[in-house]
Short mmCIF file of C-alpha atoms in Angstrom, two decimals:
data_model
loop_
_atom_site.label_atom_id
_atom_site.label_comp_id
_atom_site.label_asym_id
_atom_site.label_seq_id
_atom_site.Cartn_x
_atom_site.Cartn_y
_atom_site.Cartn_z
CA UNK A 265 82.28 63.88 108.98
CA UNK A 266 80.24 65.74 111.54
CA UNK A 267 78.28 62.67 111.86
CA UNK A 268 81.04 61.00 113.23
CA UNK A 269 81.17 63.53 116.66
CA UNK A 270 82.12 61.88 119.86
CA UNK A 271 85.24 60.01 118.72
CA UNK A 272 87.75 60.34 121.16
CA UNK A 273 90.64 62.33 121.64
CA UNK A 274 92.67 60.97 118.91
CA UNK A 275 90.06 60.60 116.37
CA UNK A 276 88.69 64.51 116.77
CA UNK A 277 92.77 65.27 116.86
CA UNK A 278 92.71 63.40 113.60
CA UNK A 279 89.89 65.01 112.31
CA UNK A 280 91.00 68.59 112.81
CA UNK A 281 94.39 67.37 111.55
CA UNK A 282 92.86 66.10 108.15
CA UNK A 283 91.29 69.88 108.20
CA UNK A 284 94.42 71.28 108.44
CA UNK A 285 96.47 69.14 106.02
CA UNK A 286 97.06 70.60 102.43
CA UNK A 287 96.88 69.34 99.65
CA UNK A 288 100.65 69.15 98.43
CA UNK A 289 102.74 68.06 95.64
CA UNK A 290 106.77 67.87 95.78
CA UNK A 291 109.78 66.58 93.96
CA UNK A 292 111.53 63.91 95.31
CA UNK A 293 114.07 61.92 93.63
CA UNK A 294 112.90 63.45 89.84
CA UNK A 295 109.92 62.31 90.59
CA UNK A 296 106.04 64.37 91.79
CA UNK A 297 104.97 63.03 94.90
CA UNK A 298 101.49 64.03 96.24
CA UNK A 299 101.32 64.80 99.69
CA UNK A 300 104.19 63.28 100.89
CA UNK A 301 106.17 66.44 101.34
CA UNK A 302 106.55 67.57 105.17
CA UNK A 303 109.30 69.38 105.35
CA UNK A 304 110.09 69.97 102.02
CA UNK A 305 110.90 73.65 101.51
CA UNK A 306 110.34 72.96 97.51
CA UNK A 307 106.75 71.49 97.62
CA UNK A 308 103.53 73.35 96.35
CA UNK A 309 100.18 73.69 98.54
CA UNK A 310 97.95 72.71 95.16
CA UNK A 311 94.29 73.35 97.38
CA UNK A 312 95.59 77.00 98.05
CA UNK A 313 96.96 77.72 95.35
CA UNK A 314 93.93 76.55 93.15
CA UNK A 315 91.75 78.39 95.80
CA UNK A 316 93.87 81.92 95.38
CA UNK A 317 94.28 82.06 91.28
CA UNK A 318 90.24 80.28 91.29
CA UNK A 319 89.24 83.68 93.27
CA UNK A 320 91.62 85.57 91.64
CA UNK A 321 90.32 85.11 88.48
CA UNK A 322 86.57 85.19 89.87
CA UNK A 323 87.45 88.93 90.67
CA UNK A 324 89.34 89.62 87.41
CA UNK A 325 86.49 88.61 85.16
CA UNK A 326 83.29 89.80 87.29
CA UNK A 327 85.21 92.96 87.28
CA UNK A 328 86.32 93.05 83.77
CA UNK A 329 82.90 92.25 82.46
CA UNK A 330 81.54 95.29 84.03
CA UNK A 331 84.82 97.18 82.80
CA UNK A 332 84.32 96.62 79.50
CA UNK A 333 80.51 97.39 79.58
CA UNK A 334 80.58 100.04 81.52
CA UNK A 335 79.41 103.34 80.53
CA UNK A 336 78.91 106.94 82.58
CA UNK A 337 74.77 106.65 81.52
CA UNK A 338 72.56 104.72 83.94
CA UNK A 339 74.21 101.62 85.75
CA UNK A 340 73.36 98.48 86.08
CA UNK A 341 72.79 96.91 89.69
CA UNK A 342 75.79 94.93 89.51
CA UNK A 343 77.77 97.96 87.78
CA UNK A 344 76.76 99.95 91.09
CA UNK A 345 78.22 97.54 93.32
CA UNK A 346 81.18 97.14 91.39
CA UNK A 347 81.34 100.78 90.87
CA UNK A 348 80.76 101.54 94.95
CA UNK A 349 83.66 98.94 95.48
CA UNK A 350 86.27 100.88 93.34
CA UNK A 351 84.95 104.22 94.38
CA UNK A 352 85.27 102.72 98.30
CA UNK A 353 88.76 101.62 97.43
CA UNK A 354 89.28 105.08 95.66
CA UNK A 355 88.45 106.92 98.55
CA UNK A 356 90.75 105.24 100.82
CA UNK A 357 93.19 105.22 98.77
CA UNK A 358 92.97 109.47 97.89
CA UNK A 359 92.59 109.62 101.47
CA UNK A 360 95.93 108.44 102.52
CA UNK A 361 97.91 108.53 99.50
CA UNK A 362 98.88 111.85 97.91
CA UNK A 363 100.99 111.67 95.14
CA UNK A 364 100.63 110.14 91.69
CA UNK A 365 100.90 106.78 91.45
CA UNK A 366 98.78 104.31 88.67
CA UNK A 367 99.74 101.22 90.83
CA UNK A 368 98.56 101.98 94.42
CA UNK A 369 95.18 102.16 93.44
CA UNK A 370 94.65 98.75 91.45
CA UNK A 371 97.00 96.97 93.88
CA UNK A 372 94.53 97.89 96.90
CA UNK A 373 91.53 96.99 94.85
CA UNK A 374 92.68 93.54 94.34
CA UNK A 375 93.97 93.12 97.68
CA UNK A 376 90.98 94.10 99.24
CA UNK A 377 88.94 91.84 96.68
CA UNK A 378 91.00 89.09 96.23
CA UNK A 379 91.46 88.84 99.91
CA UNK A 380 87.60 89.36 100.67
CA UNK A 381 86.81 86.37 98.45
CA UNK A 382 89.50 84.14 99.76
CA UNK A 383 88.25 84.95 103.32
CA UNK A 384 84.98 84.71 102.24
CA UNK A 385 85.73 80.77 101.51
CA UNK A 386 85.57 80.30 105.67
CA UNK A 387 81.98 80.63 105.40
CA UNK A 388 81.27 77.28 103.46
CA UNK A 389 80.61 74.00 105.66
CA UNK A 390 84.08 72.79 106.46
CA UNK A 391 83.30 69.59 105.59
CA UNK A 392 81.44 69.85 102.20
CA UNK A 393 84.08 70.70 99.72
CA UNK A 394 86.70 68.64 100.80
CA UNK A 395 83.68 65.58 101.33
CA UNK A 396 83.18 66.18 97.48
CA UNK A 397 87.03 66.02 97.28
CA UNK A 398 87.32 62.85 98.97
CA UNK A 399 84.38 61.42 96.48
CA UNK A 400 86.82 62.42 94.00
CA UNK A 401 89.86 61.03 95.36
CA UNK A 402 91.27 63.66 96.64
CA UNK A 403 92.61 62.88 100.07
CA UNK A 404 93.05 66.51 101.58
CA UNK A 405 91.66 69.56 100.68
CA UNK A 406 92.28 73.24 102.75
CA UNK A 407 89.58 75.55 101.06
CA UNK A 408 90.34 79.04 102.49
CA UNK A 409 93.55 79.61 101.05
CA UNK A 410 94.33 82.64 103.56
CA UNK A 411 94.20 80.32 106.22
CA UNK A 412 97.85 79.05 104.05
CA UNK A 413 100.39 80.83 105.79
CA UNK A 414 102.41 80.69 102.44
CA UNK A 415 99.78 82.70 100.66
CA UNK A 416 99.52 85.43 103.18
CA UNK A 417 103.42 85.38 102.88
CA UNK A 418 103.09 85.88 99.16
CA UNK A 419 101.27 88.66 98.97
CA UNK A 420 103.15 90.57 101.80
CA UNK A 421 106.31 89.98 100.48
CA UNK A 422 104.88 90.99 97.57
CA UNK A 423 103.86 94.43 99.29
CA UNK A 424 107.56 94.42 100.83
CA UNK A 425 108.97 94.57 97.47
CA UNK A 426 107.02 97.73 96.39
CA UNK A 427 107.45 99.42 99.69
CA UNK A 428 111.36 99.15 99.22
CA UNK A 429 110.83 99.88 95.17
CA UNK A 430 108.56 103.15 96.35
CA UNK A 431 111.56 103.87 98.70
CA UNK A 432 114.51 103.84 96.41
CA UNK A 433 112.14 105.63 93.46
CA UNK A 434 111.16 108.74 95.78
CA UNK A 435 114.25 108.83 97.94
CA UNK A 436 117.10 107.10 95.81
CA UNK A 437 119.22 104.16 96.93
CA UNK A 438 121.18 107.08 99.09
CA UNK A 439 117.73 107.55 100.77
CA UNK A 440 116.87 104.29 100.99
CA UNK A 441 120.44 103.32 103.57
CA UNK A 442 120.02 106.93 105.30
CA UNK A 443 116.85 105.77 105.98
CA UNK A 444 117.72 102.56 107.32
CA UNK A 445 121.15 104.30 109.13
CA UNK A 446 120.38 107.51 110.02
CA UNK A 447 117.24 107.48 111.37
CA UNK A 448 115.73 108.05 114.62
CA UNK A 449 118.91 108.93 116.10
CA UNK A 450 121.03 111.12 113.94
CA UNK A 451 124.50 110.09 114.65
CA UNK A 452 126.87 113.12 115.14
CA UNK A 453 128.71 114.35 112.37
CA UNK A 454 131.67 116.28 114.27
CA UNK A 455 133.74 116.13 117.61
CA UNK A 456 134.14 113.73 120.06
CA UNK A 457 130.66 112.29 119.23
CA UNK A 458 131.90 110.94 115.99
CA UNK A 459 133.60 107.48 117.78
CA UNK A 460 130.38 106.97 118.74
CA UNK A 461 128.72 107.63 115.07
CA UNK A 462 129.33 103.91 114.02
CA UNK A 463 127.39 102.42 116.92
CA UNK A 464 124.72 104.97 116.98
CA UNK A 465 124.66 103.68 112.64
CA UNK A 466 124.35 100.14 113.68
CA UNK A 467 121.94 100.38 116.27
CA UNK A 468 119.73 102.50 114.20
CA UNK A 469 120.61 100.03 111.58
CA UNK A 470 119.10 97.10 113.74
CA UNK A 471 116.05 99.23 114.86
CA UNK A 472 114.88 99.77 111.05
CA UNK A 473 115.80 96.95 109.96
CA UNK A 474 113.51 95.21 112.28
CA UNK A 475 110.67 97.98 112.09
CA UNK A 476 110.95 97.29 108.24
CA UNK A 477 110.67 93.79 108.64
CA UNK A 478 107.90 93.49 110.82
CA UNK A 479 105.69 95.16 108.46
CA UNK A 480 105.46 92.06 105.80
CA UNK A 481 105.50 89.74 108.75
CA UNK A 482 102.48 91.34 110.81
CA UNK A 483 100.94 92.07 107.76
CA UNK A 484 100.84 88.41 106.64
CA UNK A 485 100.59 86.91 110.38
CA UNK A 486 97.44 88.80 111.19
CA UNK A 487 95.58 87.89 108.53
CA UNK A 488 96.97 84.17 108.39
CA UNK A 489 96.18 84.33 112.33
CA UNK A 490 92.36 85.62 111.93
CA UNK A 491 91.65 83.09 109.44
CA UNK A 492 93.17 80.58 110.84
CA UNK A 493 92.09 80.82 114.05
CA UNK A 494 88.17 81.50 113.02
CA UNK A 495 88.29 77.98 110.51
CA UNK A 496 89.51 76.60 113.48
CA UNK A 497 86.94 77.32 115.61
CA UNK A 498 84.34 76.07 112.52
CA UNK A 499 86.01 72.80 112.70
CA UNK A 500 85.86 72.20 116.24
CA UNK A 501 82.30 73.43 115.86
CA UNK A 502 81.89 70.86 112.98
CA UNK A 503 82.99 68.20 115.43
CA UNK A 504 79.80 68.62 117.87
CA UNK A 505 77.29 67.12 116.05
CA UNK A 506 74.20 68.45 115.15
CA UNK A 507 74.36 71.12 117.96
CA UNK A 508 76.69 72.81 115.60
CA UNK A 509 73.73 74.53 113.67
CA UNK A 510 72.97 77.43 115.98
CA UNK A 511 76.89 77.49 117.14
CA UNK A 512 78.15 77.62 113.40
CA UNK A 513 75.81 80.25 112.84
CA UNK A 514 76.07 82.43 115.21
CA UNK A 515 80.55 82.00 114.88
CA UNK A 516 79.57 83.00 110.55
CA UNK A 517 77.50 86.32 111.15
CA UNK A 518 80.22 86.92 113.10
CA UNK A 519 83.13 85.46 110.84
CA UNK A 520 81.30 87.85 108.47
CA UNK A 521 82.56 90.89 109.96
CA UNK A 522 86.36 89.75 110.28
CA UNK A 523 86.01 88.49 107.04
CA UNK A 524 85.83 91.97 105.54
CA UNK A 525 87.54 93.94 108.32
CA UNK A 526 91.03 91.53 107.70
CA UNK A 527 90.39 92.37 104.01
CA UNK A 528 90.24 96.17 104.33
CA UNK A 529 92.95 96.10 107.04
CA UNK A 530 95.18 94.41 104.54
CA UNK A 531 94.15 96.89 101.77
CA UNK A 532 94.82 100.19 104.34
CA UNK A 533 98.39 98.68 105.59
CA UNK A 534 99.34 98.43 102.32
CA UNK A 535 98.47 101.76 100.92
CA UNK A 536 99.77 103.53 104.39
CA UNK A 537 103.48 101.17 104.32
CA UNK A 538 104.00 102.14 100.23
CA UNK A 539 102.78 106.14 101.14
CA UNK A 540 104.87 105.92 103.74
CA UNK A 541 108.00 104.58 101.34
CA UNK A 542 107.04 107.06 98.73
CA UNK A 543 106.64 110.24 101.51
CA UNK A 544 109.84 112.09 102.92
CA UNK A 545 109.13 112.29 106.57
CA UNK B 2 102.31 76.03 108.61
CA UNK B 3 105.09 74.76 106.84
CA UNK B 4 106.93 77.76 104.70
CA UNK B 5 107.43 75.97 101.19
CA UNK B 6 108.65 78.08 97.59
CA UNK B 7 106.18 76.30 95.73
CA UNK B 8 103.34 77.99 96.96
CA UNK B 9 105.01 81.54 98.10
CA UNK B 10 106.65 81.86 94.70
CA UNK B 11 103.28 80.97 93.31
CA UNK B 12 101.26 83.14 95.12
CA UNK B 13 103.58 86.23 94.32
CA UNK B 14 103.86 85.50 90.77
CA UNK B 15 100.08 84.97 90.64
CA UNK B 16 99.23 88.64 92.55
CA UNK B 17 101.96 89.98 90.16
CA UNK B 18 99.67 89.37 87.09
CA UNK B 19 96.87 90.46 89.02
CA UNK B 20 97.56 93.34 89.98
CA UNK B 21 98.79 94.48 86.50
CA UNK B 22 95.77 93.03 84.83
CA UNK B 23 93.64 95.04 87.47
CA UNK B 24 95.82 98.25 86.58
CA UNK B 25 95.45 97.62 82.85
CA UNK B 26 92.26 96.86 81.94
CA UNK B 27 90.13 96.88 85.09
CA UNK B 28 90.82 99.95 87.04
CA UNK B 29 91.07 102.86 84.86
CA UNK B 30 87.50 101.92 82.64
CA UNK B 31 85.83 102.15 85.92
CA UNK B 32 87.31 104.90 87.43
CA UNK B 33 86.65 106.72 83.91
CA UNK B 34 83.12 105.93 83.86
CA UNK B 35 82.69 106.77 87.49
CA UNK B 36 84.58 110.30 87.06
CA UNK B 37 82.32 110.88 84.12
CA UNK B 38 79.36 110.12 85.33
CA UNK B 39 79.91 112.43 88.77
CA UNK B 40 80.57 114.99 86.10
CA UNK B 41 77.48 114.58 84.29
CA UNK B 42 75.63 114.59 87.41
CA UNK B 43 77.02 117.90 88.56
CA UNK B 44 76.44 119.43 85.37
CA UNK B 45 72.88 118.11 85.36
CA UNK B 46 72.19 119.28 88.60
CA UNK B 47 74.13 122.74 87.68
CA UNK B 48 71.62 122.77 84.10
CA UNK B 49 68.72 121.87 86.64
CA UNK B 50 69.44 124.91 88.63
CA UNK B 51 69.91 126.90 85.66
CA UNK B 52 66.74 125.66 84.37
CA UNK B 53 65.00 126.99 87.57
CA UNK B 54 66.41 130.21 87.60
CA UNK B 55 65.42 131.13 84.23
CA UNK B 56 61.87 129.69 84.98
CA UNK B 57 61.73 131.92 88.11
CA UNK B 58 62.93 135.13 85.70
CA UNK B 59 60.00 134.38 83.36
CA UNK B 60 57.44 133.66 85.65
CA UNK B 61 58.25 137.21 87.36
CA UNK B 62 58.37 138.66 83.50
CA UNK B 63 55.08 136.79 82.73
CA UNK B 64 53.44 138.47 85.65
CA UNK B 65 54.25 141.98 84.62
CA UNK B 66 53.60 141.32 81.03
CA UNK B 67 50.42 140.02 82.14
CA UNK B 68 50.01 143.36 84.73
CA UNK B 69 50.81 145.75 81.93
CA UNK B 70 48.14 144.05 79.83
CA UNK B 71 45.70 144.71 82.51
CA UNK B 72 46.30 147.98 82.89
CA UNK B 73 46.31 148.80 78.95
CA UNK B 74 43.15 146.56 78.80
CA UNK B 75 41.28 148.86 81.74
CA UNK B 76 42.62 152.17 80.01
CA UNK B 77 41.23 150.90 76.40
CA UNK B 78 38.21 150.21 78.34
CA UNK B 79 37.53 153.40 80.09
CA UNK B 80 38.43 155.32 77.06
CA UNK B 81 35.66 153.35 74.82
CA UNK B 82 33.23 154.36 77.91
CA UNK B 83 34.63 157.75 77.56
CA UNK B 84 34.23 157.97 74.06
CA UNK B 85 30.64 155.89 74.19
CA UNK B 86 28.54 158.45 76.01
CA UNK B 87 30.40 161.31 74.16
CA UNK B 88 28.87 159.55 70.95
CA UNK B 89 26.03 159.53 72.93
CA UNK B 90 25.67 163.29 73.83
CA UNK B 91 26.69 164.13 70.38
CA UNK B 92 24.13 162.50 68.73
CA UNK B 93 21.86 164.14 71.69
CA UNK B 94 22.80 167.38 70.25
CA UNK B 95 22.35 166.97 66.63
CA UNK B 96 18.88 165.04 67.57
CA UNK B 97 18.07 168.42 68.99
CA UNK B 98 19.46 170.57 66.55
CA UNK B 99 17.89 168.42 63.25
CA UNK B 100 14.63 168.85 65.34
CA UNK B 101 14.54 172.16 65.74
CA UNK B 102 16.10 172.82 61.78
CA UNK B 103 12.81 170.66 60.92
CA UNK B 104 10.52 172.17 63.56
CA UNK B 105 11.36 175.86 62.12
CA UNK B 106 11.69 174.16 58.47
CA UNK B 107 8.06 172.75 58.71
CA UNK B 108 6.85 176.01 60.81
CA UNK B 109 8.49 178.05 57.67
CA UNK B 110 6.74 175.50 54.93
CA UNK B 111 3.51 176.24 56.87
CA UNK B 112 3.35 179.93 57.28
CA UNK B 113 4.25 180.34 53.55
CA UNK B 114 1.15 177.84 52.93
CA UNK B 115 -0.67 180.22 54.90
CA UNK B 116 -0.09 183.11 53.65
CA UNK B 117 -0.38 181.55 50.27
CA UNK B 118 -3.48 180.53 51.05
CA UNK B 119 -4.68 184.11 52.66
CA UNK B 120 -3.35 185.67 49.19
CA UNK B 121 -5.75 183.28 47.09
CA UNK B 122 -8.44 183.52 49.55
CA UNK B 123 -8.13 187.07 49.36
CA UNK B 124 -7.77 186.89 45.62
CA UNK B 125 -11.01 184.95 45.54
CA UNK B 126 -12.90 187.27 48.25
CA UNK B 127 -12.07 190.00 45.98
CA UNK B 128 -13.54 188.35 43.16
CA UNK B 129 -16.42 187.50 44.80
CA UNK B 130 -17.35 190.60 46.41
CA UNK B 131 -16.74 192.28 42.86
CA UNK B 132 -19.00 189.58 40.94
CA UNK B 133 -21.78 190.73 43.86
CA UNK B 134 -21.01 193.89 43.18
CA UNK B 135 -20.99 193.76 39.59
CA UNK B 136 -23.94 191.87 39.73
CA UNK B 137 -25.68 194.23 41.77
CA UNK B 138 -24.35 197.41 40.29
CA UNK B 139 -24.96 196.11 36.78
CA UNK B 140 -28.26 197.22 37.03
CA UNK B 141 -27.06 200.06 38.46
CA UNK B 142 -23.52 201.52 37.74
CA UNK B 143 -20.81 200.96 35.38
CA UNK B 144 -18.49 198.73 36.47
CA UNK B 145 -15.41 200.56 34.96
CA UNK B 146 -16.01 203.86 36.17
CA UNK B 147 -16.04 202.48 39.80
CA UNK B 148 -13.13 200.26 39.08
CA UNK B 149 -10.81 202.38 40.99
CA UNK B 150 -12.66 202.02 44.17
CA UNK B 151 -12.82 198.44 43.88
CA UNK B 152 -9.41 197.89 43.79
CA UNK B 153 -8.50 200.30 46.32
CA UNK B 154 -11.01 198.15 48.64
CA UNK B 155 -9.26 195.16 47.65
CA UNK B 156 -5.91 196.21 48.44
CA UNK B 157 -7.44 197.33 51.45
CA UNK B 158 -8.44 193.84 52.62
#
């Protein structure tokens, strides 16, 4: 479709729209309807979610394979990478986090892969799997699934989840509404201050409520917003013609770096929010 | 960006099985094998060290095994030398002591000769100069009244 440069206004508006349309499929009336679903809060993004368990699985079984071969004698050259990608993720992970946990570790290595690889998707040609789509029938086709705000979503909610299950296990439920209550100004607990305990509650209540909130939210907006924003700029670069060679390079060496910087800033939030929730401050 | 469940729901149930197949079966292997290995390598380099140490000990214990040797070798050496020339000079000694037992031996054997030899020339001389004196006195004298003389003059000679 880069052929096609130097449409006007509405047909590059078009084109980036068609870019930026997933492929969906919703219930309406009993009945599956592809791609007919704006606005439907039930409907499934099939491209991203194909994209994310696709990857997902790519990691799984690459690392598997080397998991159940593996052995402490010489390694392999693809047991060394896999190896200095779980001793990477080790690190960090010792680094921040100091108690005993069997999750924390796993969780960040798939994050960080799982999140590298669906990044990584940015760096095809825009236009050449969802070309081969459209050869198939397949009218729309998003291939970088972390550019789906829904799937950044998922996975921070996901992380919200344990950060509030790592609160109430280390501090109790008790813990877990001082936290939110209590905390960073300690209400009084006697004299004349105490008609003002309730308010002092509530607006701490507010203020950690929101600070607990924003960390799913930023967490899934940043890297949502990166991606987005960088297959954004590849499309617009797509639409140039064939001036888009040096332009698309030079925009993926870089796309390169935020590609695995978004992916290990993911990985670090997580394991600083859930050692945070597991840490008494 | 349209929120929808489908895809949220999805996603979360999808990094739920993940994440526990990661923890289960991918995670701890490698970790293992990487924990192992770093402990193989420090006890490999530890054994390495080891191994120099003790080759350091015997090289020191080589050279003074191999010093003491010297020195043994250089005393066996000098005592052979000693004990060489006092061989030598021994047999110097009894060389000069069998010559002289032989010198005074033979100068014994040949003095005996001699005087042997004197005795039986003297014998004969006697006989001799009695024959020529028998001869000559038998026309003169009686032999056996002058015997006396005759021997006298014999023991004389």
């Amino acid at each position: 479709m880069a052929s096609e440069g130097g449409h006007g206004t509405e047909g590059s508006g078009g084109y980036i729209q068609h870019h930026l349309q997933n492929l969906q499929v919703c219930k309406v009336d009993d009945q599956w309807v592809w791609n007919d679903c704006a606005g439907n809060f039930w409907a499934m993004n099939v491209d991203s979610m194909f994209f994310s368990v696709f990857l997902g699985l790519v990691f799984l079984l690459l690392f598997r394979k080397v998991a159940k071969n593996t052995s402490a004698g010489k390694p392999g050259k693809f047991q060394a990478f896999v190896e200095l990608v779980v001793d990477f993720v080790d690190s960090s992970v010792k680094d921040t986090f100091h108690g005993k946990s069997k999750l924390i570790a796993p969780l960040a290595l798939t994050i960080f892969m799982w999140v590298f690889l669906m990044n990584l998707m940015d760096l095809i040609p825009v236009d050449l799997l969802p070309g081969v789509a459209s050869l198939a029938g397949i009218p729309y086709l998003k291939v970088v699934p972390t550019t789906d705000v829904n799937i950044t979503f998922g996975m921070s909610l996901s992380v919200f989840v344990l950060i509030i299950f790592f609160t109430i296990k280390s501090k109790g439920v008790g813990g877990f509404v001082r936290e939110l209550t209590m905390h960073p100004i300690a209400p009084p607990t006697k004299g004349f201050g105490l008609i003002a305990a309730p308010l002092i509650i509530a607006f701490n209540f507010i203020l950690e409520t929101v600070s607990l909130l924003a960390k799913p939210l930023s967490l899934s907006l940043r890297l949502f917003g990166n991606m987005f924003a960088g297959e954004l700029i590849f499309i617009l670069i797509a639409m140039i013609g064939w001036y888009q060679l040096p332009l698309h390079f030079g925009w993926a060496v870089f796309h390169v770096l935020i590609v695995t910087l978004q992916a290990f800033i993911f990985m670090m939030l997580t394991i600083v929010y859930l050692t945070l929730a597991s840490e008494e401050h | 960006m349209d929120i929808n469940i489908g895809t949220l729901v999805g996603q979360m149930i999808a990094m739920l099985v993940f994440v526990w197949f990661c923890m289960k079966y991918i995670w701890p292997p490698i970790l293992n094998a990487i924990e192992e290995r770093q402990t193989q390598i420090a006890d490999g380099l530890a054994a390495a060290e080891r191994g120099q140490q003790s080759l350091d000990q015997a090289q020191t214990e080589a050279g003074v095994i191999v010093d003491d040797a010297r020195k043994q070798a250089t005393s066996i050496l000098d005592q052979a030398h000693a004990r060489a020339s006092e061989i030598v000079a021994d047999g110097k000694t009894d060389g000069v002591k069998e010559r002289e037992r032989q010198l005074s031996l033979a100068t014994a054997e040949i003095e005996q000769e001699a005087n042997r030899a004197r005795e039986e020339l003297r014998g004969q001389v006697s006989a001799i100069a009695v024959a020529s004196a028998e001869k000559i006195l038998r026309r003169e004298i009686d032999g056996r009244a002058h015997e006396d003389i005759l021997s006298q003059l014999a023991a004389e000679l």
